[in-house]
JSON list of C-alpha atoms in Angstrom, two decimals:
[
{"chain": "A", "resi": 2, "resn": "ALA", "atom": "CA", "xyz": [72.03, 101.69, 104.21]},
{"chain": "A", "resi": 3, "resn": "ASN", "atom": "CA", "xyz": [71.95, 100.97, 107.65]},
{"chain": "A", "resi": 4, "resn": "LYS", "atom": "CA", "xyz": [70.01, 101.35, 110.91]},
{"chain": "A", "resi": 5, "resn": "GLU", "atom": "CA", "xyz": [71.56, 98.99, 113.38]},
{"chain": "A", "resi": 6, "resn": "THR", "atom": "CA", "xyz": [74.29, 99.56, 116.04]},
{"chain": "A", "resi": 7, "resn": "PRO", "atom": "CA", "xyz": [75.51, 96.05, 116.89]},
{"chain": "A", "resi": 8, "resn": "GLU", "atom": "CA", "xyz": [77.52, 95.52, 120.08]},
{"chain": "A", "resi": 9, "resn": "GLU", "atom": "CA", "xyz": [80.88, 95.36, 118.13]},
{"chain": "A", "resi": 10, "resn": "CYS", "atom": "CA", "xyz": [80.39, 99.09, 117.01]},
{"chain": "A", "resi": 11, "resn": "SER", "atom": "CA", "xyz": [81.00, 99.81, 120.71]},
{"chain": "A", "resi": 12, "resn": "ASN", "atom": "CA", "xyz": [84.54, 98.82, 120.34]},
{"chain": "A", "resi": 13, "resn": "PRO", "atom": "CA", "xyz": [86.79, 102.06, 120.15]},
{"chain": "A", "resi": 14, "resn": "GLU", "atom": "CA", "xyz": [88.91, 100.19, 117.55]},
{"chain": "A", "resi": 15, "resn": "PHE", "atom": "CA", "xyz": [86.05, 99.37, 115.21]},
{"chain": "A", "resi": 16, "resn": "SER", "atom": "CA", "xyz": [85.16, 101.52, 112.17]},
{"chain": "A", "resi": 17, "resn": "GLU", "atom": "CA", "xyz": [82.02, 103.59, 112.66]},
{"chain": "A", "resi": 18, "resn": "THR", "atom": "CA", "xyz": [81.14, 103.27, 108.86]},
{"chain": "A", "resi": 19, "resn": "ALA", "atom": "CA", "xyz": [78.43, 100.76, 109.30]},
{"chain": "A", "resi": 20, "resn": "CYS", "atom": "CA", "xyz": [77.09, 101.63, 112.58]},
{"chain": "A", "resi": 21, "resn": "GLY", "atom": "CA", "xyz": [74.08, 103.31, 113.43]},
{"chain": "A", "resi": 22, "resn": "PHE", "atom": "CA", "xyz": [72.04, 105.21, 110.82]},
{"chain": "A", "resi": 23, "resn": "VAL", "atom": "CA", "xyz": [74.07, 105.38, 107.57]},
{"chain": "A", "resi": 24, "resn": "VAL", "atom": "CA", "xyz": [73.14, 106.92, 104.31]},
{"chain": "A", "resi": 25, "resn": "GLU", "atom": "CA", "xyz": [74.79, 106.04, 101.06]},
{"chain": "A", "resi": 26, "resn": "PHE", "atom": "CA", "xyz": [73.86, 107.72, 97.73]},
{"chain": "A", "resi": 27, "resn": "VAL", "atom": "CA", "xyz": [71.74, 105.34, 95.50]},
{"chain": "A", "resi": 28, "resn": "ASP", "atom": "CA", "xyz": [73.96, 106.03, 92.57]},
{"chain": "A", "resi": 29, "resn": "ILE", "atom": "CA", "xyz": [77.10, 107.53, 91.59]},
{"chain": "A", "resi": 30, "resn": "ILE", "atom": "CA", "xyz": [77.18, 111.19, 91.45]},
{"chain": "A", "resi": 31, "resn": "VAL", "atom": "CA", "xyz": [80.67, 111.94, 89.93]},
{"chain": "A", "resi": 32, "resn": "LYS", "atom": "CA", "xyz": [83.43, 110.16, 88.23]},
{"chain": "A", "resi": 33, "resn": "HIS", "atom": "CA", "xyz": [86.78, 111.05, 89.96]},
{"chain": "A", "resi": 34, "resn": "LYS", "atom": "CA", "xyz": [90.33, 109.54, 90.51]},
{"chain": "A", "resi": 35, "resn": "MET", "atom": "CA", "xyz": [91.35, 108.09, 93.74]},
{"chain": "A", "resi": 36, "resn": "ASN", "atom": "CA", "xyz": [94.92, 109.73, 93.28]},
{"chain": "A", "resi": 37, "resn": "THR", "atom": "CA", "xyz": [96.57, 111.83, 90.46]},
{"chain": "A", "resi": 38, "resn": "GLY", "atom": "CA", "xyz": [99.70, 109.61, 90.62]},
{"chain": "A", "resi": 39, "resn": "ILE", "atom": "CA", "xyz": [99.51, 105.86, 90.29]},
{"chain": "A", "resi": 40, "resn": "SER", "atom": "CA", "xyz": [99.84, 105.13, 93.78]},
{"chain": "A", "resi": 41, "resn": "ASN", "atom": "CA", "xyz": [97.80, 103.76, 96.98]},
{"chain": "A", "resi": 42, "resn": "ALA", "atom": "CA", "xyz": [100.40, 104.86, 99.48]},
{"chain": "A", "resi": 43, "resn": "GLY", "atom": "CA", "xyz": [98.77, 106.10, 102.68]},
{"chain": "A", "resi": 44, "resn": "GLY", "atom": "CA", "xyz": [95.49, 104.33, 101.66]},
{"chain": "A", "resi": 45, "resn": "TRP", "atom": "CA", "xyz": [92.23, 106.27, 102.00]},
{"chain": "A", "resi": 46, "resn": "GLN", "atom": "CA", "xyz": [93.71, 108.50, 104.75]},
{"chain": "A", "resi": 47, "resn": "ASP", "atom": "CA", "xyz": [96.20, 110.27, 102.37]},
{"chain": "A", "resi": 48, "resn": "SER", "atom": "CA", "xyz": [93.96, 109.76, 98.99]},
{"chain": "A", "resi": 49, "resn": "GLU", "atom": "CA", "xyz": [93.04, 112.90, 97.26]},
{"chain": "A", "resi": 50, "resn": "MET", "atom": "CA", "xyz": [89.58, 111.05, 96.79]},
{"chain": "A", "resi": 51, "resn": "ARG", "atom": "CA", "xyz": [89.28, 111.52, 100.70]},
{"chain": "A", "resi": 52, "resn": "GLU", "atom": "CA", "xyz": [90.16, 115.24, 100.46]},
{"chain": "A", "resi": 53, "resn": "TYR", "atom": "CA", "xyz": [87.65, 115.74, 97.39]},
{"chain": "A", "resi": 54, "resn": "VAL", "atom": "CA", "xyz": [84.79, 113.72, 99.10]},
{"chain": "A", "resi": 55, "resn": "ASN", "atom": "CA", "xyz": [85.00, 115.74, 102.31]},
{"chain": "A", "resi": 56, "resn": "ASN", "atom": "CA", "xyz": [85.56, 119.18, 100.65]},
{"chain": "A", "resi": 57, "resn": "GLU", "atom": "CA", "xyz": [84.19, 119.57, 97.04]},
{"chain": "A", "resi": 58, "resn": "ILE", "atom": "CA", "xyz": [81.13, 116.96, 97.54]},
{"chain": "A", "resi": 59, "resn": "TYR", "atom": "CA", "xyz": [80.52, 117.87, 101.39]},
{"chain": "A", "resi": 60, "resn": "ASN", "atom": "CA", "xyz": [80.58, 121.41, 100.69]},
{"chain": "A", "resi": 61, "resn": "SER", "atom": "CA", "xyz": [77.78, 121.19, 97.83]},
{"chain": "A", "resi": 62, "resn": "LEU", "atom": "CA", "xyz": [75.48, 119.59, 100.14]},
{"chain": "A", "resi": 63, "resn": "PRO", "atom": "CA", "xyz": [72.41, 121.66, 101.57]},
{"chain": "A", "resi": 64, "resn": "GLN", "atom": "CA", "xyz": [73.18, 123.03, 105.05]},
{"chain": "A", "resi": 65, "resn": "GLU", "atom": "CA", "xyz": [70.23, 121.33, 106.43]},
{"chain": "A", "resi": 66, "resn": "LEU", "atom": "CA", "xyz": [71.79, 118.11, 105.51]},
{"chain": "A", "resi": 67, "resn": "LYS", "atom": "CA", "xyz": [75.28, 118.91, 106.73]},
{"chain": "A", "resi": 68, "resn": "ASP", "atom": "CA", "xyz": [73.69, 120.04, 109.79]},
{"chain": "A", "resi": 69, "resn": "GLY", "atom": "CA", "xyz": [72.60, 116.22, 110.44]},
{"chain": "A", "resi": 70, "resn": "ILE", "atom": "CA", "xyz": [75.82, 114.60, 109.38]},
{"chain": "A", "resi": 71, "resn": "ILE", "atom": "CA", "xyz": [78.14, 113.46, 112.40]},
{"chain": "A", "resi": 72, "resn": "SER", "atom": "CA", "xyz": [81.78, 112.98, 112.22]},
{"chain": "A", "resi": 73, "resn": "THR", "atom": "CA", "xyz": [82.56, 109.18, 111.79]},
{"chain": "A", "resi": 74, "resn": "THR", "atom": "CA", "xyz": [85.77, 107.03, 112.69]},
{"chain": "A", "resi": 75, "resn": "VAL", "atom": "CA", "xyz": [86.85, 105.38, 109.55]},
{"chain": "A", "resi": 76, "resn": "ILE", "atom": "CA", "xyz": [89.34, 102.67, 109.66]},
{"chain": "A", "resi": 77, "resn": "SER", "atom": "CA", "xyz": [90.72, 101.72, 106.20]},
{"chain": "A", "resi": 78, "resn": "GLY", "atom": "CA", "xyz": [93.34, 99.27, 104.82]},
{"chain": "A", "resi": 79, "resn": "HIS", "atom": "CA", "xyz": [96.80, 99.74, 104.01]},
{"chain": "A", "resi": 80, "resn": "GLU", "atom": "CA", "xyz": [98.86, 99.11, 101.12]},
{"chain": "A", "resi": 81, "resn": "SER", "atom": "CA", "xyz": [101.85, 96.83, 100.37]},
{"chain": "A", "resi": 82, "resn": "GLY", "atom": "CA", "xyz": [104.85, 97.17, 102.70]},
{"chain": "A", "resi": 83, "resn": "LYS", "atom": "CA", "xyz": [102.91, 98.69, 105.62]},
{"chain": "A", "resi": 84, "resn": "ASP", "atom": "CA", "xyz": [101.38, 96.84, 108.80]},
{"chain": "A", "resi": 85, "resn": "ALA", "atom": "CA", "xyz": [98.91, 99.16, 110.43]},
{"chain": "A", "resi": 86, "resn": "ASN", "atom": "CA", "xyz": [95.58, 100.21, 109.02]},
{"chain": "A", "resi": 87, "resn": "TYR", "atom": "CA", "xyz": [94.64, 103.89, 108.98]},
{"chain": "A", "resi": 88, "resn": "THR", "atom": "CA", "xyz": [92.07, 105.67, 110.98]},
{"chain": "A", "resi": 89, "resn": "THR", "atom": "CA", "xyz": [90.44, 108.88, 110.01]},
{"chain": "A", "resi": 90, "resn": "THR", "atom": "CA", "xyz": [87.63, 111.24, 111.13]},
{"chain": "A", "resi": 91, "resn": "ASP", "atom": "CA", "xyz": [85.39, 111.97, 108.07]},
{"chain": "A", "resi": 92, "resn": "ASN", "atom": "CA", "xyz": [81.79, 113.43, 107.40]},
{"chain": "A", "resi": 93, "resn": "LEU", "atom": "CA", "xyz": [81.62, 111.62, 103.89]},
{"chain": "A", "resi": 94, "resn": "TYR", "atom": "CA", "xyz": [83.49, 108.48, 103.15]},
{"chain": "A", "resi": 95, "resn": "LEU", "atom": "CA", "xyz": [83.60, 105.67, 100.60]},
{"chain": "A", "resi": 96, "resn": "LEU", "atom": "CA", "xyz": [82.48, 101.92, 101.55]},
{"chain": "A", "resi": 97, "resn": "SER", "atom": "CA", "xyz": [84.87, 99.15, 102.05]},
{"chain": "A", "resi": 98, "resn": "THR", "atom": "CA", "xyz": [84.78, 95.56, 100.59]},
{"chain": "A", "resi": 99, "resn": "LYS", "atom": "CA", "xyz": [83.45, 94.05, 103.99]},
{"chain": "A", "resi": 100, "resn": "GLU", "atom": "CA", "xyz": [80.63, 96.58, 104.17]},
{"chain": "A", "resi": 101, "resn": "VAL", "atom": "CA", "xyz": [79.42, 95.72, 100.68]},
{"chain": "A", "resi": 102, "resn": "TRP", "atom": "CA", "xyz": [79.97, 92.10, 100.38]},
{"chain": "A", "resi": 103, "resn": "GLY", "atom": "CA", "xyz": [80.35, 90.97, 103.87]},
{"chain": "A", "resi": 104, "resn": "ALA", "atom": "CA", "xyz": [83.72, 89.23, 103.15]},
{"chain": "A", "resi": 105, "resn": "ASN", "atom": "CA", "xyz": [87.41, 89.95, 102.37]},
{"chain": "A", "resi": 106, "resn": "VAL", "atom": "CA", "xyz": [86.84, 89.59, 98.63]},
{"chain": "A", "resi": 107, "resn": "GLY", "atom": "CA", "xyz": [90.12, 89.38, 96.74]},
{"chain": "A", "resi": 108, "resn": "GLY", "atom": "CA", "xyz": [91.80, 88.64, 100.06]},
{"chain": "A", "resi": 109, "resn": "TYR", "atom": "CA", "xyz": [93.64, 91.93, 100.16]},
{"chain": "A", "resi": 110, "resn": "ASP", "atom": "CA", "xyz": [91.86, 94.29, 102.22]},
{"chain": "A", "resi": 111, "resn": "SER", "atom": "CA", "xyz": [93.68, 94.49, 105.61]},
{"chain": "A", "resi": 112, "resn": "ALA", "atom": "CA", "xyz": [90.60, 96.03, 107.37]},
{"chain": "A", "resi": 113, "resn": "THR", "atom": "CA", "xyz": [87.61, 93.70, 107.21]},
{"chain": "A", "resi": 114, "resn": "LYS", "atom": "CA", "xyz": [87.91, 92.78, 110.82]},
{"chain": "A", "resi": 115, "resn": "GLU", "atom": "CA", "xyz": [87.24, 96.43, 111.87]},
{"chain": "A", "resi": 116, "resn": "THR", "atom": "CA", "xyz": [83.98, 96.73, 110.32]},
{"chain": "A", "resi": 117, "resn": "ARG", "atom": "CA", "xyz": [81.04, 94.95, 109.38]},
{"chain": "A", "resi": 118, "resn": "GLN", "atom": "CA", "xyz": [78.45, 94.37, 106.58]},
{"chain": "A", "resi": 119, "resn": "LEU", "atom": "CA", "xyz": [75.81, 97.02, 106.02]},
{"chain": "A", "resi": 120, "resn": "ASP", "atom": "CA", "xyz": [72.30, 96.29, 106.70]},
{"chain": "A", "resi": 121, "resn": "TYR", "atom": "CA", "xyz": [71.27, 97.16, 103.37]},
{"chain": "A", "resi": 122, "resn": "TYR", "atom": "CA", "xyz": [73.69, 94.70, 101.63]},
{"chain": "A", "resi": 123, "resn": "GLU", "atom": "CA", "xyz": [73.11, 91.95, 103.96]},
{"chain": "A", "resi": 124, "resn": "LYS", "atom": "CA", "xyz": [69.26, 92.23, 103.56]},
{"chain": "A", "resi": 125, "resn": "LYS", "atom": "CA", "xyz": [69.62, 92.22, 99.82]},
{"chain": "A", "resi": 126, "resn": "GLY", "atom": "CA", "xyz": [71.57, 88.85, 100.02]},
{"chain": "A", "resi": 127, "resn": "VAL", "atom": "CA", "xyz": [74.72, 90.29, 98.69]},
{"chain": "A", "resi": 128, "resn": "ASN", "atom": "CA", "xyz": [77.53, 87.56, 99.16]},
{"chain": "A", "resi": 129, "resn": "SER", "atom": "CA", "xyz": [80.22, 86.05, 96.96]},
{"chain": "A", "resi": 130, "resn": "LEU", "atom": "CA", "xyz": [77.41, 84.56, 94.91]},
{"chain": "A", "resi": 131, "resn": "ASN", "atom": "CA", "xyz": [75.04, 87.48, 94.48]},
{"chain": "A", "resi": 132, "resn": "TYR", "atom": "CA", "xyz": [76.59, 90.74, 93.34]},
{"chain": "A", "resi": 133, "resn": "LEU", "atom": "CA", "xyz": [73.64, 92.21, 91.42]},
{"chain": "A", "resi": 134, "resn": "LYS", "atom": "CA", "xyz": [72.65, 94.44, 94.28]},
{"chain": "A", "resi": 135, "resn": "THR", "atom": "CA", "xyz": [75.85, 96.25, 94.40]},
{"chain": "A", "resi": 136, "resn": "ILE", "atom": "CA", "xyz": [75.26, 97.58, 90.87]},
{"chain": "A", "resi": 137, "resn": "LYS", "atom": "CA", "xyz": [75.45, 101.44, 90.59]},
{"chain": "A", "resi": 138, "resn": "ASN", "atom": "CA", "xyz": [74.50, 103.83, 87.69]},
{"chain": "A", "resi": 139, "resn": "PHE", "atom": "CA", "xyz": [76.01, 107.02, 86.41]},
{"chain": "A", "resi": 140, "resn": "GLU", "atom": "CA", "xyz": [73.68, 108.85, 83.86]},
{"chain": "A", "resi": 141, "resn": "GLU", "atom": "CA", "xyz": [71.50, 105.75, 83.50]},
{"chain": "A", "resi": 142, "resn": "SER", "atom": "CA", "xyz": [74.45, 103.21, 82.74]},
{"chain": "A", "resi": 143, "resn": "ALA", "atom": "CA", "xyz": [75.92, 100.77, 85.10]},
{"chain": "A", "resi": 144, "resn": "THR", "atom": "CA", "xyz": [79.54, 102.06, 85.95]},
{"chain": "A", "resi": 145, "resn": "ALA", "atom": "CA", "xyz": [82.12, 101.01, 88.33]},
{"chain": "A", "resi": 146, "resn": "TRP", "atom": "CA", "xyz": [82.51, 102.71, 91.55]},
{"chain": "A", "resi": 147, "resn": "TRP", "atom": "CA", "xyz": [85.36, 103.15, 94.05]},
{"chain": "A", "resi": 148, "resn": "LEU", "atom": "CA", "xyz": [85.70, 101.61, 97.52]},
{"chain": "A", "resi": 149, "resn": "ARG", "atom": "CA", "xyz": [88.15, 103.14, 100.12]},
{"chain": "A", "resi": 150, "resn": "SER", "atom": "CA", "xyz": [89.84, 99.73, 100.42]},
{"chain": "A", "resi": 151, "resn": "ALA", "atom": "CA", "xyz": [93.57, 99.70, 99.33]},
{"chain": "A", "resi": 152, "resn": "VAL", "atom": "CA", "xyz": [94.45, 96.53, 97.78]},
{"chain": "A", "resi": 153, "resn": "SER", "atom": "CA", "xyz": [97.33, 95.61, 100.51]},
{"chain": "A", "resi": 154, "resn": "ASN", "atom": "CA", "xyz": [99.57, 93.38, 98.28]},
{"chain": "A", "resi": 155, "resn": "TYR", "atom": "CA", "xyz": [100.08, 96.25, 95.70]},
{"chain": "A", "resi": 156, "resn": "THR", "atom": "CA", "xyz": [101.24, 99.86, 95.83]},
{"chain": "A", "resi": 157, "resn": "ILE", "atom": "CA", "xyz": [99.04, 101.25, 93.27]},
{"chain": "A", "resi": 158, "resn": "SER", "atom": "CA", "xyz": [95.42, 99.88, 93.45]},
{"chain": "A", "resi": 159, "resn": "PHE", "atom": "CA", "xyz": [92.10, 100.40, 95.39]},
{"chain": "A", "resi": 160, "resn": "TYR", "atom": "CA", "xyz": [89.17, 97.99, 95.20]},
{"chain": "A", "resi": 161, "resn": "THR", "atom": "CA", "xyz": [86.24, 98.93, 93.14]},
{"chain": "A", "resi": 162, "resn": "VAL", "atom": "CA", "xyz": [82.76, 97.59, 92.58]},
{"chain": "A", "resi": 163, "resn": "THR", "atom": "CA", "xyz": [82.65, 96.80, 88.60]},
{"chain": "A", "resi": 164, "resn": "ARG", "atom": "CA", "xyz": [79.81, 97.67, 86.51]},
{"chain": "A", "resi": 165, "resn": "ASN", "atom": "CA", "xyz": [78.47, 94.09, 86.96]},
{"chain": "A", "resi": 166, "resn": "GLY", "atom": "CA", "xyz": [78.62, 94.35, 90.82]},
{"chain": "A", "resi": 167, "resn": "ASP", "atom": "CA", "xyz": [81.73, 92.22, 91.05]},
{"chain": "A", "resi": 168, "resn": "TRP", "atom": "CA", "xyz": [84.93, 93.31, 92.77]},
{"chain": "A", "resi": 169, "resn": "TYR", "atom": "CA", "xyz": [88.17, 94.38, 90.99]},
{"chain": "A", "resi": 170, "resn": "GLY", "atom": "CA", "xyz": [91.32, 96.16, 92.18]},
{"chain": "A", "resi": 171, "resn": "ARG", "atom": "CA", "xyz": [92.10, 99.45, 89.74]},
{"chain": "A", "resi": 172, "resn": "GLU", "atom": "CA", "xyz": [94.92, 101.89, 89.59]},
{"chain": "A", "resi": 173, "resn": "SER", "atom": "CA", "xyz": [94.26, 104.85, 91.65]},
{"chain": "A", "resi": 174, "resn": "ASN", "atom": "CA", "xyz": [94.70, 107.44, 88.67]},
{"chain": "A", "resi": 175, "resn": "ASN", "atom": "CA", "xyz": [91.64, 105.72, 86.73]},
{"chain": "A", "resi": 176, "resn": "ASN", "atom": "CA", "xyz": [89.22, 108.53, 86.08]},
{"chain": "A", "resi": 177, "resn": "ASP", "atom": "CA", "xyz": [86.58, 106.52, 84.78]},
{"chain": "A", "resi": 178, "resn": "ILE", "atom": "CA", "xyz": [85.61, 105.34, 88.07]},
{"chain": "A", "resi": 179, "resn": "GLY", "atom": "CA", "xyz": [82.43, 106.66, 90.03]},
{"chain": "A", "resi": 180, "resn": "VAL", "atom": "CA", "xyz": [81.88, 107.94, 93.50]},
{"chain": "A", "resi": 181, "resn": "SER", "atom": "CA", "xyz": [79.11, 107.34, 95.69]},
{"chain": "A", "resi": 182, "resn": "PRO", "atom": "CA", "xyz": [79.99, 108.46, 99.23]},
{"chain": "A", "resi": 183, "resn": "ALA", "atom": "CA", "xyz": [78.04, 107.33, 102.43]},
{"chain": "A", "resi": 184, "resn": "PHE", "atom": "CA", "xyz": [77.69, 109.14, 105.76]},
{"chain": "A", "resi": 185, "resn": "ARG", "atom": "CA", "xyz": [76.12, 109.06, 109.36]},
{"chain": "A", "resi": 186, "resn": "ILE", "atom": "CA", "xyz": [73.16, 110.86, 110.45]},
{"chain": "A", "resi": 187, "resn": "GLY", "atom": "CA", "xyz": [72.90, 111.35, 114.22]}
]
C-alpha cells in the first residue's frame, strides 16, 4: 500500500501509518464490531477492535511475518466532546479516511492533518470522485469495512468504506462490517 517516506513522516507528531513500507490486506479477513456497546468514546485507542486486531488477528499470523512487523505510531481522531486526538503504538491498525481518500471525507475526522494518503490509493486515482478502488470483498462479495477514524461530531460512530467504495459513519456495534488491517514492515 505504501513504499515512500516523505519528509512529513519525520515529524514526531505525525502518524507513521502511511510512512515507509506499509502492507494492507487486499480484502476483508473477518467481520467484527468496533465496540460491543454503541459508543466511539476513546476512539481507536480504547476500541475493542484495536484489542482484537492486535491480539487475535496478530497472534494468528505466521511467526516469520510477525518477525518483520514493526511497531507503528498511530494517530487517530477523537469523538464528540473531546479536543485531542489519540496516539497509540500498534503492530496492526486500521486505515483512516485521509489514508484512503486523501481528504477529510464527511468533514469529521479530526486527525486528517496528522497523516497522508497511502501511495496505493493515490496512484489508483482515489479521490472524492473515484471510489471504485476502495472496494473490498468478503467471501467474494463487496462488503463495507471499518476505518479507525471516529466520527468527531457524534459519540457512537466510526467511519467505514461502503460496499460501493464510498464513506459512511456507522454505529460502533455493527457486526456486519469487515476488518482489513494494515501494518509496517521494517
